[in-house]
JSON list of C-alpha atoms in Angstrom, two decimals:
[
{"chain": "A", "resi": 1, "resn": "MET", "atom": "CA", "xyz": [17.79, 64.70, -56.42]},
{"chain": "A", "resi": 2, "resn": "ALA", "atom": "CA", "xyz": [14.81, 64.21, -58.36]},
{"chain": "A", "resi": 3, "resn": "ASP", "atom": "CA", "xyz": [16.04, 60.63, -59.36]},
{"chain": "A", "resi": 4, "resn": "ALA", "atom": "CA", "xyz": [16.48, 60.05, -55.64]},
{"chain": "A", "resi": 5, "resn": "LYS", "atom": "CA", "xyz": [12.94, 60.89, -54.82]},
{"chain": "A", "resi": 6, "resn": "ILE", "atom": "CA", "xyz": [11.51, 59.05, -57.30]},
{"chain": "A", "resi": 7, "resn": "THR", "atom": "CA", "xyz": [13.97, 55.62, -56.28]},
{"chain": "A", "resi": 8, "resn": "PHE", "atom": "CA", "xyz": [12.37, 56.89, -52.57]},
{"chain": "A", "resi": 9, "resn": "LEU", "atom": "CA", "xyz": [8.61, 56.95, -54.00]},
{"chain": "A", "resi": 10, "resn": "LEU", "atom": "CA", "xyz": [9.06, 53.32, -55.41]},
{"chain": "A", "resi": 11, "resn": "ARG", "atom": "CA", "xyz": [10.18, 52.04, -51.94]},
{"chain": "A", "resi": 12, "resn": "LEU", "atom": "CA", "xyz": [7.69, 52.88, -50.66]},
{"chain": "A", "resi": 13, "resn": "ALA", "atom": "CA", "xyz": [5.11, 52.13, -53.65]},
{"chain": "A", "resi": 14, "resn": "ASP", "atom": "CA", "xyz": [6.33, 49.13, -53.45]},
{"chain": "A", "resi": 15, "resn": "ASP", "atom": "CA", "xyz": [6.11, 48.15, -50.18]},
{"chain": "A", "resi": 16, "resn": "ASN", "atom": "CA", "xyz": [2.83, 48.76, -50.02]},
{"chain": "A", "resi": 17, "resn": "LEU", "atom": "CA", "xyz": [1.61, 46.95, -53.26]},
{"chain": "A", "resi": 18, "resn": "ILE", "atom": "CA", "xyz": [3.25, 43.71, -52.75]},
{"chain": "A", "resi": 19, "resn": "LEU", "atom": "CA", "xyz": [1.76, 43.66, -49.30]},
{"chain": "A", "resi": 20, "resn": "GLY", "atom": "CA", "xyz": [-1.38, 44.42, -50.39]},
{"chain": "A", "resi": 21, "resn": "HIS", "atom": "CA", "xyz": [-1.38, 42.09, -52.76]},
{"chain": "A", "resi": 22, "resn": "ARG", "atom": "CA", "xyz": [0.09, 39.74, -50.41]},
{"chain": "A", "resi": 23, "resn": "LEU", "atom": "CA", "xyz": [-2.64, 40.42, -47.89]},
{"chain": "A", "resi": 24, "resn": "SER", "atom": "CA", "xyz": [-5.55, 39.93, -50.51]},
{"chain": "A", "resi": 25, "resn": "GLU", "atom": "CA", "xyz": [-4.13, 36.39, -51.48]},
{"chain": "A", "resi": 26, "resn": "TRP", "atom": "CA", "xyz": [-6.34, 35.83, -48.18]},
{"chain": "A", "resi": 27, "resn": "CYS", "atom": "CA", "xyz": [-9.67, 36.39, -49.63]},
{"chain": "A", "resi": 28, "resn": "GLY", "atom": "CA", "xyz": [-12.02, 34.01, -49.42]},
{"chain": "A", "resi": 29, "resn": "HIS", "atom": "CA", "xyz": [-9.79, 32.28, -46.78]},
{"chain": "A", "resi": 30, "resn": "ALA", "atom": "CA", "xyz": [-9.85, 33.48, -43.70]},
{"chain": "A", "resi": 31, "resn": "PRO", "atom": "CA", "xyz": [-10.57, 31.61, -40.83]},
{"chain": "A", "resi": 32, "resn": "MET", "atom": "CA", "xyz": [-14.17, 33.96, -39.92]},
{"chain": "A", "resi": 33, "resn": "LEU", "atom": "CA", "xyz": [-16.45, 35.98, -42.47]},
{"chain": "A", "resi": 34, "resn": "GLU", "atom": "CA", "xyz": [-15.62, 39.16, -40.15]},
{"chain": "A", "resi": 35, "resn": "GLU", "atom": "CA", "xyz": [-12.11, 38.88, -41.07]},
{"chain": "A", "resi": 36, "resn": "ASP", "atom": "CA", "xyz": [-12.51, 37.74, -44.75]},
{"chain": "A", "resi": 37, "resn": "LEU", "atom": "CA", "xyz": [-13.52, 41.33, -44.72]},
{"chain": "A", "resi": 38, "resn": "ALA", "atom": "CA", "xyz": [-11.17, 43.25, -42.91]},
{"chain": "A", "resi": 39, "resn": "MET", "atom": "CA", "xyz": [-8.09, 41.67, -44.79]},
{"chain": "A", "resi": 40, "resn": "PRO", "atom": "CA", "xyz": [-9.32, 42.32, -48.14]},
{"chain": "A", "resi": 41, "resn": "ASN", "atom": "CA", "xyz": [-10.01, 46.32, -46.50]},
{"chain": "A", "resi": 42, "resn": "MET", "atom": "CA", "xyz": [-6.52, 46.08, -45.10]},
{"chain": "A", "resi": 43, "resn": "ALA", "atom": "CA", "xyz": [-5.45, 45.21, -48.59]},
{"chain": "A", "resi": 44, "resn": "LEU", "atom": "CA", "xyz": [-7.00, 48.04, -50.34]},
{"chain": "A", "resi": 45, "resn": "ASP", "atom": "CA", "xyz": [-5.75, 50.55, -48.23]},
{"chain": "A", "resi": 46, "resn": "LEU", "atom": "CA", "xyz": [-2.37, 49.57, -49.00]},
{"chain": "A", "resi": 47, "resn": "ILE", "atom": "CA", "xyz": [-2.76, 49.23, -52.47]},
{"chain": "A", "resi": 48, "resn": "GLY", "atom": "CA", "xyz": [-4.49, 52.32, -52.60]},
{"chain": "A", "resi": 49, "resn": "HIS", "atom": "CA", "xyz": [-1.46, 53.79, -50.86]},
{"chain": "A", "resi": 50, "resn": "ALA", "atom": "CA", "xyz": [0.48, 52.32, -53.52]},
{"chain": "A", "resi": 51, "resn": "ARG", "atom": "CA", "xyz": [-1.31, 53.79, -56.31]},
{"chain": "A", "resi": 52, "resn": "THR", "atom": "CA", "xyz": [-1.12, 57.52, -54.98]},
{"chain": "A", "resi": 53, "resn": "LEU", "atom": "CA", "xyz": [3.09, 57.05, -54.68]},
{"chain": "A", "resi": 54, "resn": "TYR", "atom": "CA", "xyz": [3.26, 55.62, -58.22]},
{"chain": "A", "resi": 55, "resn": "ALA", "atom": "CA", "xyz": [1.14, 58.11, -59.70]},
{"chain": "A", "resi": 56, "resn": "TYR", "atom": "CA", "xyz": [3.26, 60.84, -58.28]},
{"chain": "A", "resi": 57, "resn": "ALA", "atom": "CA", "xyz": [6.55, 58.59, -59.15]},
{"chain": "A", "resi": 58, "resn": "ALA", "atom": "CA", "xyz": [5.27, 58.63, -62.60]},
{"chain": "A", "resi": 59, "resn": "GLU", "atom": "CA", "xyz": [4.66, 62.34, -62.60]},
{"chain": "A", "resi": 60, "resn": "LEU", "atom": "CA", "xyz": [7.90, 63.48, -61.86]},
{"chain": "A", "resi": 61, "resn": "GLU", "atom": "CA", "xyz": [9.86, 60.89, -63.97]},
{"chain": "A", "resi": 62, "resn": "GLY", "atom": "CA", "xyz": [8.04, 62.01, -67.29]},
{"chain": "A", "resi": 63, "resn": "THR", "atom": "CA", "xyz": [8.86, 59.42, -69.36]},
{"chain": "A", "resi": 64, "resn": "GLY", "atom": "CA", "xyz": [5.06, 58.67, -69.92]},
{"chain": "A", "resi": 65, "resn": "ARG", "atom": "CA", "xyz": [5.23, 55.84, -67.93]},
{"chain": "A", "resi": 66, "resn": "SER", "atom": "CA", "xyz": [1.89, 55.72, -66.19]},
{"chain": "A", "resi": 67, "resn": "GLU", "atom": "CA", "xyz": [1.11, 54.25, -62.47]},
{"chain": "A", "resi": 68, "resn": "ASP", "atom": "CA", "xyz": [-0.20, 51.39, -64.13]},
{"chain": "A", "resi": 69, "resn": "ASP", "atom": "CA", "xyz": [3.23, 50.95, -65.92]},
{"chain": "A", "resi": 70, "resn": "LEU", "atom": "CA", "xyz": [5.31, 51.02, -62.58]},
{"chain": "A", "resi": 71, "resn": "ALA", "atom": "CA", "xyz": [3.16, 48.65, -60.41]},
{"chain": "A", "resi": 72, "resn": "PHE", "atom": "CA", "xyz": [2.59, 46.00, -63.21]},
{"chain": "A", "resi": 73, "resn": "LEU", "atom": "CA", "xyz": [5.28, 46.41, -66.28]},
{"chain": "A", "resi": 74, "resn": "ARG", "atom": "CA", "xyz": [8.81, 46.49, -64.26]},
{"chain": "A", "resi": 75, "resn": "ARG", "atom": "CA", "xyz": [10.86, 43.62, -64.03]},
{"chain": "A", "resi": 76, "resn": "GLU", "atom": "CA", "xyz": [11.75, 41.45, -60.89]},
{"chain": "A", "resi": 77, "resn": "ARG", "atom": "CA", "xyz": [14.88, 43.46, -59.93]},
{"chain": "A", "resi": 78, "resn": "GLU", "atom": "CA", "xyz": [13.31, 46.54, -60.81]},
{"chain": "A", "resi": 79, "resn": "TYR", "atom": "CA", "xyz": [11.16, 46.89, -57.73]},
{"chain": "A", "resi": 80, "resn": "LEU", "atom": "CA", "xyz": [12.46, 48.27, -54.70]},
{"chain": "A", "resi": 81, "resn": "ASN", "atom": "CA", "xyz": [10.00, 46.72, -51.49]},
{"chain": "A", "resi": 82, "resn": "CYS", "atom": "CA", "xyz": [11.84, 45.53, -48.57]},
{"chain": "A", "resi": 83, "resn": "LEU", "atom": "CA", "xyz": [12.17, 41.58, -48.17]},
{"chain": "A", "resi": 84, "resn": "MET", "atom": "CA", "xyz": [9.43, 41.11, -45.30]},
{"chain": "A", "resi": 85, "resn": "VAL", "atom": "CA", "xyz": [6.37, 41.95, -46.99]},
{"chain": "A", "resi": 86, "resn": "GLU", "atom": "CA", "xyz": [7.27, 39.72, -50.20]},
{"chain": "A", "resi": 87, "resn": "ARG", "atom": "CA", "xyz": [7.54, 36.72, -47.84]},
{"chain": "A", "resi": 88, "resn": "PRO", "atom": "CA", "xyz": [4.48, 33.92, -48.27]},
{"chain": "A", "resi": 89, "resn": "ASN", "atom": "CA", "xyz": [1.77, 34.36, -45.85]},
{"chain": "A", "resi": 90, "resn": "GLY", "atom": "CA", "xyz": [2.18, 31.34, -43.96]},
{"chain": "A", "resi": 91, "resn": "ASP", "atom": "CA", "xyz": [-0.48, 30.54, -41.20]},
{"chain": "A", "resi": 92, "resn": "PHE", "atom": "CA", "xyz": [-2.88, 33.25, -39.81]},
{"chain": "A", "resi": 93, "resn": "ALA", "atom": "CA", "xyz": [-0.41, 34.00, -37.04]},
{"chain": "A", "resi": 94, "resn": "HIS", "atom": "CA", "xyz": [2.49, 34.57, -39.39]},
{"chain": "A", "resi": 95, "resn": "THR", "atom": "CA", "xyz": [0.18, 37.14, -41.75]},
{"chain": "A", "resi": 96, "resn": "MET", "atom": "CA", "xyz": [-1.07, 39.12, -38.32]},
{"chain": "A", "resi": 97, "resn": "LEU", "atom": "CA", "xyz": [2.45, 39.65, -37.34]},
{"chain": "A", "resi": 98, "resn": "ARG", "atom": "CA", "xyz": [3.74, 40.80, -40.28]},
{"chain": "A", "resi": 99, "resn": "GLN", "atom": "CA", "xyz": [1.09, 43.30, -40.83]},
{"chain": "A", "resi": 100, "resn": "PHE", "atom": "CA", "xyz": [1.44, 44.21, -37.67]},
{"chain": "A", "resi": 101, "resn": "TYR", "atom": "CA", "xyz": [5.16, 44.74, -38.02]},
{"chain": "A", "resi": 102, "resn": "PHE", "atom": "CA", "xyz": [4.71, 46.67, -40.94]},
{"chain": "A", "resi": 103, "resn": "ALA", "atom": "CA", "xyz": [2.05, 49.09, -39.85]},
{"chain": "A", "resi": 104, "resn": "ALA", "atom": "CA", "xyz": [3.84, 49.75, -36.76]},
{"chain": "A", "resi": 105, "resn": "PHE", "atom": "CA", "xyz": [6.72, 50.98, -38.71]},
{"chain": "A", "resi": 106, "resn": "MET", "atom": "CA", "xyz": [4.55, 52.71, -40.98]},
{"chain": "A", "resi": 107, "resn": "GLN", "atom": "CA", "xyz": [2.61, 54.66, -38.51]},
{"chain": "A", "resi": 108, "resn": "PRO", "atom": "CA", "xyz": [5.39, 57.22, -37.29]},
{"chain": "A", "resi": 109, "resn": "LEU", "atom": "CA", "xyz": [7.01, 57.04, -40.84]},
{"chain": "A", "resi": 110, "resn": "TRP", "atom": "CA", "xyz": [3.54, 58.52, -42.34]},
{"chain": "A", "resi": 111, "resn": "ALA", "atom": "CA", "xyz": [3.33, 60.89, -39.31]},
{"chain": "A", "resi": 112, "resn": "ALA", "atom": "CA", "xyz": [6.84, 62.24, -40.40]},
{"chain": "A", "resi": 113, "resn": "LEU", "atom": "CA", "xyz": [6.39, 62.43, -43.86]},
{"chain": "A", "resi": 114, "resn": "ALA", "atom": "CA", "xyz": [2.96, 64.20, -42.95]},
{"chain": "A", "resi": 115, "resn": "LYS", "atom": "CA", "xyz": [5.32, 67.35, -42.55]},
{"chain": "A", "resi": 116, "resn": "SER", "atom": "CA", "xyz": [7.48, 66.45, -45.11]},
{"chain": "A", "resi": 117, "resn": "HIS", "atom": "CA", "xyz": [8.91, 69.49, -47.15]},
{"chain": "A", "resi": 118, "resn": "ASP", "atom": "CA", "xyz": [7.05, 68.03, -50.43]},
{"chain": "A", "resi": 119, "resn": "ALA", "atom": "CA", "xyz": [3.68, 68.87, -50.12]},
{"chain": "A", "resi": 120, "resn": "THR", "atom": "CA", "xyz": [2.25, 66.31, -52.22]},
{"chain": "A", "resi": 121, "resn": "LEU", "atom": "CA", "xyz": [3.77, 63.15, -50.41]},
{"chain": "A", "resi": 122, "resn": "ALA", "atom": "CA", "xyz": [2.78, 65.15, -47.00]},
{"chain": "A", "resi": 123, "resn": "ALA", "atom": "CA", "xyz": [-0.54, 65.09, -48.53]},
{"chain": "A", "resi": 124, "resn": "ILE", "atom": "CA", "xyz": [-0.08, 61.32, -49.40]},
{"chain": "A", "resi": 125, "resn": "ALA", "atom": "CA", "xyz": [1.00, 60.64, -46.00]},
{"chain": "A", "resi": 126, "resn": "ALA", "atom": "CA", "xyz": [-1.61, 62.63, -43.79]},
{"chain": "A", "resi": 127, "resn": "LYS", "atom": "CA", "xyz": [-4.27, 60.41, -45.74]},
{"chain": "A", "resi": 128, "resn": "ALA", "atom": "CA", "xyz": [-2.54, 56.95, -45.13]},
{"chain": "A", "resi": 129, "resn": "GLU", "atom": "CA", "xyz": [-1.57, 57.20, -41.32]},
{"chain": "A", "resi": 130, "resn": "LYS", "atom": "CA", "xyz": [-5.36, 57.31, -40.62]},
{"chain": "A", "resi": 131, "resn": "GLU", "atom": "CA", "xyz": [-5.92, 54.02, -41.94]},
{"chain": "A", "resi": 132, "resn": "VAL", "atom": "CA", "xyz": [-2.29, 52.42, -40.94]},
{"chain": "A", "resi": 133, "resn": "ALA", "atom": "CA", "xyz": [-3.62, 53.36, -37.64]},
{"chain": "A", "resi": 134, "resn": "TYR", "atom": "CA", "xyz": [-6.30, 50.99, -38.05]},
{"chain": "A", "resi": 135, "resn": "HIS", "atom": "CA", "xyz": [-4.25, 48.45, -39.17]},
{"chain": "A", "resi": 136, "resn": "ILE", "atom": "CA", "xyz": [-2.24, 48.37, -35.89]},
{"chain": "A", "resi": 137, "resn": "ARG", "atom": "CA", "xyz": [-5.07, 48.20, -33.57]},
{"chain": "A", "resi": 138, "resn": "HIS", "atom": "CA", "xyz": [-6.59, 45.13, -35.71]},
{"chain": "A", "resi": 139, "resn": "THR", "atom": "CA", "xyz": [-3.31, 43.24, -36.20]},
{"chain": "A", "resi": 140, "resn": "GLY", "atom": "CA", "xyz": [-2.11, 43.88, -32.62]},
{"chain": "A", "resi": 141, "resn": "GLU", "atom": "CA", "xyz": [-5.54, 42.74, -31.26]},
{"chain": "A", "resi": 142, "resn": "TRP", "atom": "CA", "xyz": [-5.02, 39.35, -33.48]},
{"chain": "A", "resi": 143, "resn": "VAL", "atom": "CA", "xyz": [-1.58, 39.41, -31.82]},
{"chain": "A", "resi": 144, "resn": "ILE", "atom": "CA", "xyz": [-2.37, 39.22, -28.31]},
{"chain": "A", "resi": 145, "resn": "ARG", "atom": "CA", "xyz": [-5.45, 37.23, -28.93]},
{"chain": "A", "resi": 146, "resn": "LEU", "atom": "CA", "xyz": [-3.08, 34.08, -30.52]},
{"chain": "A", "resi": 147, "resn": "GLY", "atom": "CA", "xyz": [-0.15, 34.91, -27.79]},
{"chain": "A", "resi": 148, "resn": "ASP", "atom": "CA", "xyz": [-2.37, 34.72, -25.17]},
{"chain": "A", "resi": 149, "resn": "GLY", "atom": "CA", "xyz": [-4.53, 31.72, -26.60]},
{"chain": "A", "resi": 150, "resn": "THR", "atom": "CA", "xyz": [-4.23, 28.27, -27.16]},
{"chain": "A", "resi": 151, "resn": "PRO", "atom": "CA", "xyz": [-1.10, 26.49, -26.63]},
{"chain": "A", "resi": 152, "resn": "GLU", "atom": "CA", "xyz": [-1.16, 25.80, -30.32]},
{"chain": "A", "resi": 153, "resn": "SER", "atom": "CA", "xyz": [-1.84, 29.51, -31.39]},
{"chain": "A", "resi": 154, "resn": "ALA", "atom": "CA", "xyz": [0.99, 31.12, -29.03]},
{"chain": "A", "resi": 155, "resn": "ALA", "atom": "CA", "xyz": [3.10, 28.30, -30.61]},
{"chain": "A", "resi": 156, "resn": "ARG", "atom": "CA", "xyz": [2.31, 29.62, -33.87]},
{"chain": "A", "resi": 157, "resn": "LEU", "atom": "CA", "xyz": [3.00, 32.79, -33.43]},
{"chain": "A", "resi": 158, "resn": "LYS", "atom": "CA", "xyz": [6.48, 32.22, -31.71]},
{"chain": "A", "resi": 159, "resn": "ALA", "atom": "CA", "xyz": [7.50, 30.65, -34.89]},
{"chain": "A", "resi": 160, "resn": "ALA", "atom": "CA", "xyz": [6.30, 33.26, -36.72]},
{"chain": "A", "resi": 161, "resn": "ALA", "atom": "CA", "xyz": [8.38, 36.21, -34.67]},
{"chain": "A", "resi": 162, "resn": "GLU", "atom": "CA", "xyz": [11.40, 34.01, -34.69]},
{"chain": "A", "resi": 163, "resn": "ILE", "atom": "CA", "xyz": [11.04, 33.41, -38.75]},
{"chain": "A", "resi": 164, "resn": "LEU", "atom": "CA", "xyz": [10.03, 37.69, -39.09]},
{"chain": "A", "resi": 165, "resn": "ALA", "atom": "CA", "xyz": [12.68, 38.79, -36.77]},
{"chain": "A", "resi": 166, "resn": "PRO", "atom": "CA", "xyz": [15.85, 38.69, -39.19]},
{"chain": "A", "resi": 167, "resn": "TYR", "atom": "CA", "xyz": [13.38, 40.99, -41.79]},
{"chain": "A", "resi": 168, "resn": "VAL", "atom": "CA", "xyz": [12.74, 44.27, -39.29]},
{"chain": "A", "resi": 169, "resn": "GLU", "atom": "CA", "xyz": [16.20, 45.59, -39.34]},
{"chain": "A", "resi": 170, "resn": "GLU", "atom": "CA", "xyz": [15.80, 46.14, -43.13]},
{"chain": "A", "resi": 171, "resn": "LEU", "atom": "CA", "xyz": [13.23, 48.44, -42.46]},
{"chain": "A", "resi": 172, "resn": "PHE", "atom": "CA", "xyz": [15.46, 50.81, -40.64]},
{"chain": "A", "resi": 173, "resn": "GLU", "atom": "CA", "xyz": [18.12, 50.50, -43.72]},
{"chain": "A", "resi": 174, "resn": "ARG", "atom": "CA", "xyz": [19.61, 54.08, -44.48]},
{"chain": "A", "resi": 175, "resn": "ASP", "atom": "CA", "xyz": [21.74, 54.68, -47.77]},
{"chain": "A", "resi": 176, "resn": "ALA", "atom": "CA", "xyz": [22.39, 57.52, -50.65]},
{"chain": "A", "resi": 177, "resn": "VAL", "atom": "CA", "xyz": [18.97, 57.80, -51.56]},
{"chain": "A", "resi": 178, "resn": "LEU", "atom": "CA", "xyz": [17.49, 58.05, -47.78]},
{"chain": "A", "resi": 179, "resn": "ASP", "atom": "CA", "xyz": [20.55, 60.37, -47.24]},
{"chain": "A", "resi": 180, "resn": "ALA", "atom": "CA", "xyz": [19.58, 62.65, -49.86]},
{"chain": "A", "resi": 181, "resn": "MET", "atom": "CA", "xyz": [15.92, 62.63, -48.91]},
{"chain": "A", "resi": 182, "resn": "ILE", "atom": "CA", "xyz": [16.76, 63.32, -45.22]},
{"chain": "A", "resi": 183, "resn": "ALA", "atom": "CA", "xyz": [18.86, 66.31, -46.33]},
{"chain": "A", "resi": 184, "resn": "GLU", "atom": "CA", "xyz": [16.01, 67.90, -48.23]},
{"chain": "A", "resi": 185, "resn": "GLY", "atom": "CA", "xyz": [13.46, 67.60, -45.60]},
{"chain": "A", "resi": 186, "resn": "VAL", "atom": "CA", "xyz": [11.94, 64.95, -47.86]},
{"chain": "A", "resi": 187, "resn": "ALA", "atom": "CA", "xyz": [11.86, 61.93, -45.63]},
{"chain": "A", "resi": 188, "resn": "PRO", "atom": "CA", "xyz": [12.93, 61.48, -41.58]},
{"chain": "A", "resi": 189, "resn": "ASP", "atom": "CA", "xyz": [16.11, 59.43, -40.10]},
{"chain": "A", "resi": 190, "resn": "PRO", "atom": "CA", "xyz": [14.58, 55.90, -39.87]},
{"chain": "A", "resi": 191, "resn": "GLN", "atom": "CA", "xyz": [16.48, 55.57, -36.86]},
{"chain": "A", "resi": 192, "resn": "SER", "atom": "CA", "xyz": [14.67, 58.55, -35.53]},
{"chain": "A", "resi": 193, "resn": "LEU", "atom": "CA", "xyz": [11.01, 56.10, -35.70]},
{"chain": "A", "resi": 194, "resn": "ARG", "atom": "CA", "xyz": [12.47, 53.43, -33.57]},
{"chain": "A", "resi": 195, "resn": "PRO", "atom": "CA", "xyz": [11.80, 54.43, -29.98]},
{"chain": "A", "resi": 196, "resn": "GLN", "atom": "CA", "xyz": [8.13, 54.52, -31.16]},
{"chain": "A", "resi": 197, "resn": "PHE", "atom": "CA", "xyz": [8.47, 51.21, -33.05]},
{"chain": "A", "resi": 198, "resn": "GLU", "atom": "CA", "xyz": [9.49, 49.67, -30.16]},
{"chain": "A", "resi": 199, "resn": "HIS", "atom": "CA", "xyz": [7.22, 50.77, -27.97]},
{"chain": "A", "resi": 200, "resn": "THR", "atom": "CA", "xyz": [4.17, 49.89, -29.89]},
{"chain": "A", "resi": 201, "resn": "LEU", "atom": "CA", "xyz": [5.85, 46.45, -30.33]},
{"chain": "A", "resi": 202, "resn": "GLN", "atom": "CA", "xyz": [6.50, 46.15, -26.41]},
{"chain": "A", "resi": 203, "resn": "SER", "atom": "CA", "xyz": [3.12, 47.22, -25.46]},
{"chain": "A", "resi": 204, "resn": "VAL", "atom": "CA", "xyz": [1.47, 44.69, -27.81]},
{"chain": "A", "resi": 205, "resn": "PHE", "atom": "CA", "xyz": [3.94, 41.73, -27.30]},
{"chain": "A", "resi": 206, "resn": "SER", "atom": "CA", "xyz": [3.52, 41.91, -23.00]},
{"chain": "A", "resi": 207, "resn": "GLN", "atom": "CA", "xyz": [-0.54, 41.74, -23.28]},
{"chain": "A", "resi": 208, "resn": "ALA", "atom": "CA", "xyz": [0.66, 38.94, -25.98]},
{"chain": "A", "resi": 209, "resn": "LEU", "atom": "CA", "xyz": [2.94, 36.93, -23.20]},
{"chain": "A", "resi": 210, "resn": "LEU", "atom": "CA", "xyz": [5.07, 37.22, -26.75]},
{"chain": "A", "resi": 211, "resn": "ASP", "atom": "CA", "xyz": [8.88, 37.41, -26.36]},
{"chain": "A", "resi": 212, "resn": "ALA", "atom": "CA", "xyz": [10.33, 39.25, -28.95]},
{"chain": "A", "resi": 213, "resn": "PRO", "atom": "CA", "xyz": [13.53, 37.09, -30.52]},
{"chain": "A", "resi": 214, "resn": "ALA", "atom": "CA", "xyz": [16.51, 38.36, -31.20]},
{"chain": "A", "resi": 215, "resn": "ALA", "atom": "CA", "xyz": [17.72, 38.25, -34.70]},
{"chain": "A", "resi": 216, "resn": "PRO", "atom": "CA", "xyz": [20.90, 36.37, -35.39]},
{"chain": "A", "resi": 217, "resn": "PHE", "atom": "CA", "xyz": [21.57, 38.20, -38.45]},
{"chain": "A", "resi": 218, "resn": "ALA", "atom": "CA", "xyz": [19.48, 40.91, -40.54]},
{"chain": "A", "resi": 219, "resn": "HIS", "atom": "CA", "xyz": [18.16, 40.04, -44.58]},
{"chain": "A", "resi": 220, "resn": "THR", "atom": "CA", "xyz": [19.03, 42.91, -46.83]},
{"chain": "A", "resi": 221, "resn": "GLY", "atom": "CA", "xyz": [18.94, 43.74, -50.58]},
{"chain": "A", "resi": 222, "resn": "GLY", "atom": "CA", "xyz": [14.90, 44.04, -51.29]},
{"chain": "A", "resi": 223, "resn": "ARG", "atom": "CA", "xyz": [15.91, 47.96, -51.61]},
{"chain": "A", "resi": 224, "resn": "THR", "atom": "CA", "xyz": [18.01, 47.48, -54.28]},
{"chain": "A", "resi": 225, "resn": "GLY", "atom": "CA", "xyz": [16.23, 45.04, -56.34]},
{"chain": "A", "resi": 226, "resn": "GLN", "atom": "CA", "xyz": [17.59, 41.78, -54.64]},
{"chain": "A", "resi": 227, "resn": "HIS", "atom": "CA", "xyz": [14.90, 39.34, -53.61]},
{"chain": "A", "resi": 228, "resn": "GLY", "atom": "CA", "xyz": [13.81, 36.30, -52.63]},
{"chain": "A", "resi": 229, "resn": "GLU", "atom": "CA", "xyz": [12.82, 33.05, -54.54]},
{"chain": "A", "resi": 230, "resn": "HIS", "atom": "CA", "xyz": [9.15, 33.69, -53.77]},
{"chain": "A", "resi": 231, "resn": "MET", "atom": "CA", "xyz": [9.19, 37.31, -55.26]},
{"chain": "A", "resi": 232, "resn": "GLY", "atom": "CA", "xyz": [9.16, 35.81, -59.45]},
{"chain": "A", "resi": 233, "resn": "PHE", "atom": "CA", "xyz": [6.21, 33.77, -58.60]},
{"chain": "A", "resi": 234, "resn": "LEU", "atom": "CA", "xyz": [3.94, 36.87, -56.66]},
{"chain": "A", "resi": 235, "resn": "LEU", "atom": "CA", "xyz": [4.81, 38.76, -59.67]},
{"chain": "A", "resi": 236, "resn": "THR", "atom": "CA", "xyz": [3.64, 36.20, -62.14]},
{"chain": "A", "resi": 237, "resn": "GLU", "atom": "CA", "xyz": [0.48, 36.22, -60.63]},
{"chain": "A", "resi": 238, "resn": "LEU", "atom": "CA", "xyz": [0.54, 40.37, -59.80]},
{"chain": "A", "resi": 239, "resn": "GLN", "atom": "CA", "xyz": [1.18, 41.36, -63.49]},
{"chain": "A", "resi": 240, "resn": "TYR", "atom": "CA", "xyz": [-0.87, 38.52, -65.25]},
{"chain": "A", "resi": 241, "resn": "MET", "atom": "CA", "xyz": [-3.46, 40.29, -66.51]},
{"chain": "A", "resi": 242, "resn": "GLN", "atom": "CA", "xyz": [-1.41, 43.42, -67.44]},
{"chain": "A", "resi": 243, "resn": "ARG", "atom": "CA", "xyz": [0.63, 40.87, -69.61]},
{"chain": "A", "resi": 244, "resn": "ALA", "atom": "CA", "xyz": [-1.70, 39.05, -70.79]},
{"chain": "A", "resi": 245, "resn": "TYR", "atom": "CA", "xyz": [-3.92, 41.91, -71.97]},
{"chain": "A", "resi": 246, "resn": "PRO", "atom": "CA", "xyz": [-1.93, 44.60, -72.18]},
{"chain": "A", "resi": 247, "resn": "GLY", "atom": "CA", "xyz": [-3.59, 48.18, -71.50]},
{"chain": "A", "resi": 248, "resn": "ALA", "atom": "CA", "xyz": [-6.16, 46.71, -69.80]},
{"chain": "A", "resi": 249, "resn": "GLU", "atom": "CA", "xyz": [-8.40, 48.78, -67.25]},
{"chain": "A", "resi": 250, "resn": "TRP", "atom": "CA", "xyz": [-10.87, 47.87, -64.87]}
]
């Protein structure tokens, strides 16, 4: 039970840390000043969620590892994030749609976790849900604006949707770790989140004049530490300071 809960917490934390790092790569490169402020703020929200989850996992683990150790000093195969969050940013449409997919999944998940039998996780989730609600609004507005914009923006959004579609199903995967969490009342069955996820997507996609592409297959493996070719490069940047200056603090 304890090992399963630590693994579950690390999966959640890794999703948020890796996507927060990806989003932070836009800092100073956004297409307008307002967006140059909004994207780093969303990245900070995600990294903040990761931090609280790592701290809780470290407490349960009880081996002396800190939240920083879990965030910055693990090897690639030890990260348990889903594959969607580690994908390179691509163009602005790709980044916005990836963020929208993730937020649309995380909002009902955080809402369910806010009712978890685990009081610490429930408190973390209650705070995170409010922040992710903003992420859905912000990215959803961009998806609509790009899809109902110029032929160029609509084409780029459509291309992003086709690239990202095979990464969606991994969000809803269920395995022995999740079975244990569901049985203990710690986490919900991810399939129970699908109706709200689909409703959020359909509402925004219809306004964006975007047809959700069917996924011909599903990428998987992130939850067991099998990552894509870009993950190693991401971790090289993410971990540089802790590797170069062990124990460094802000």
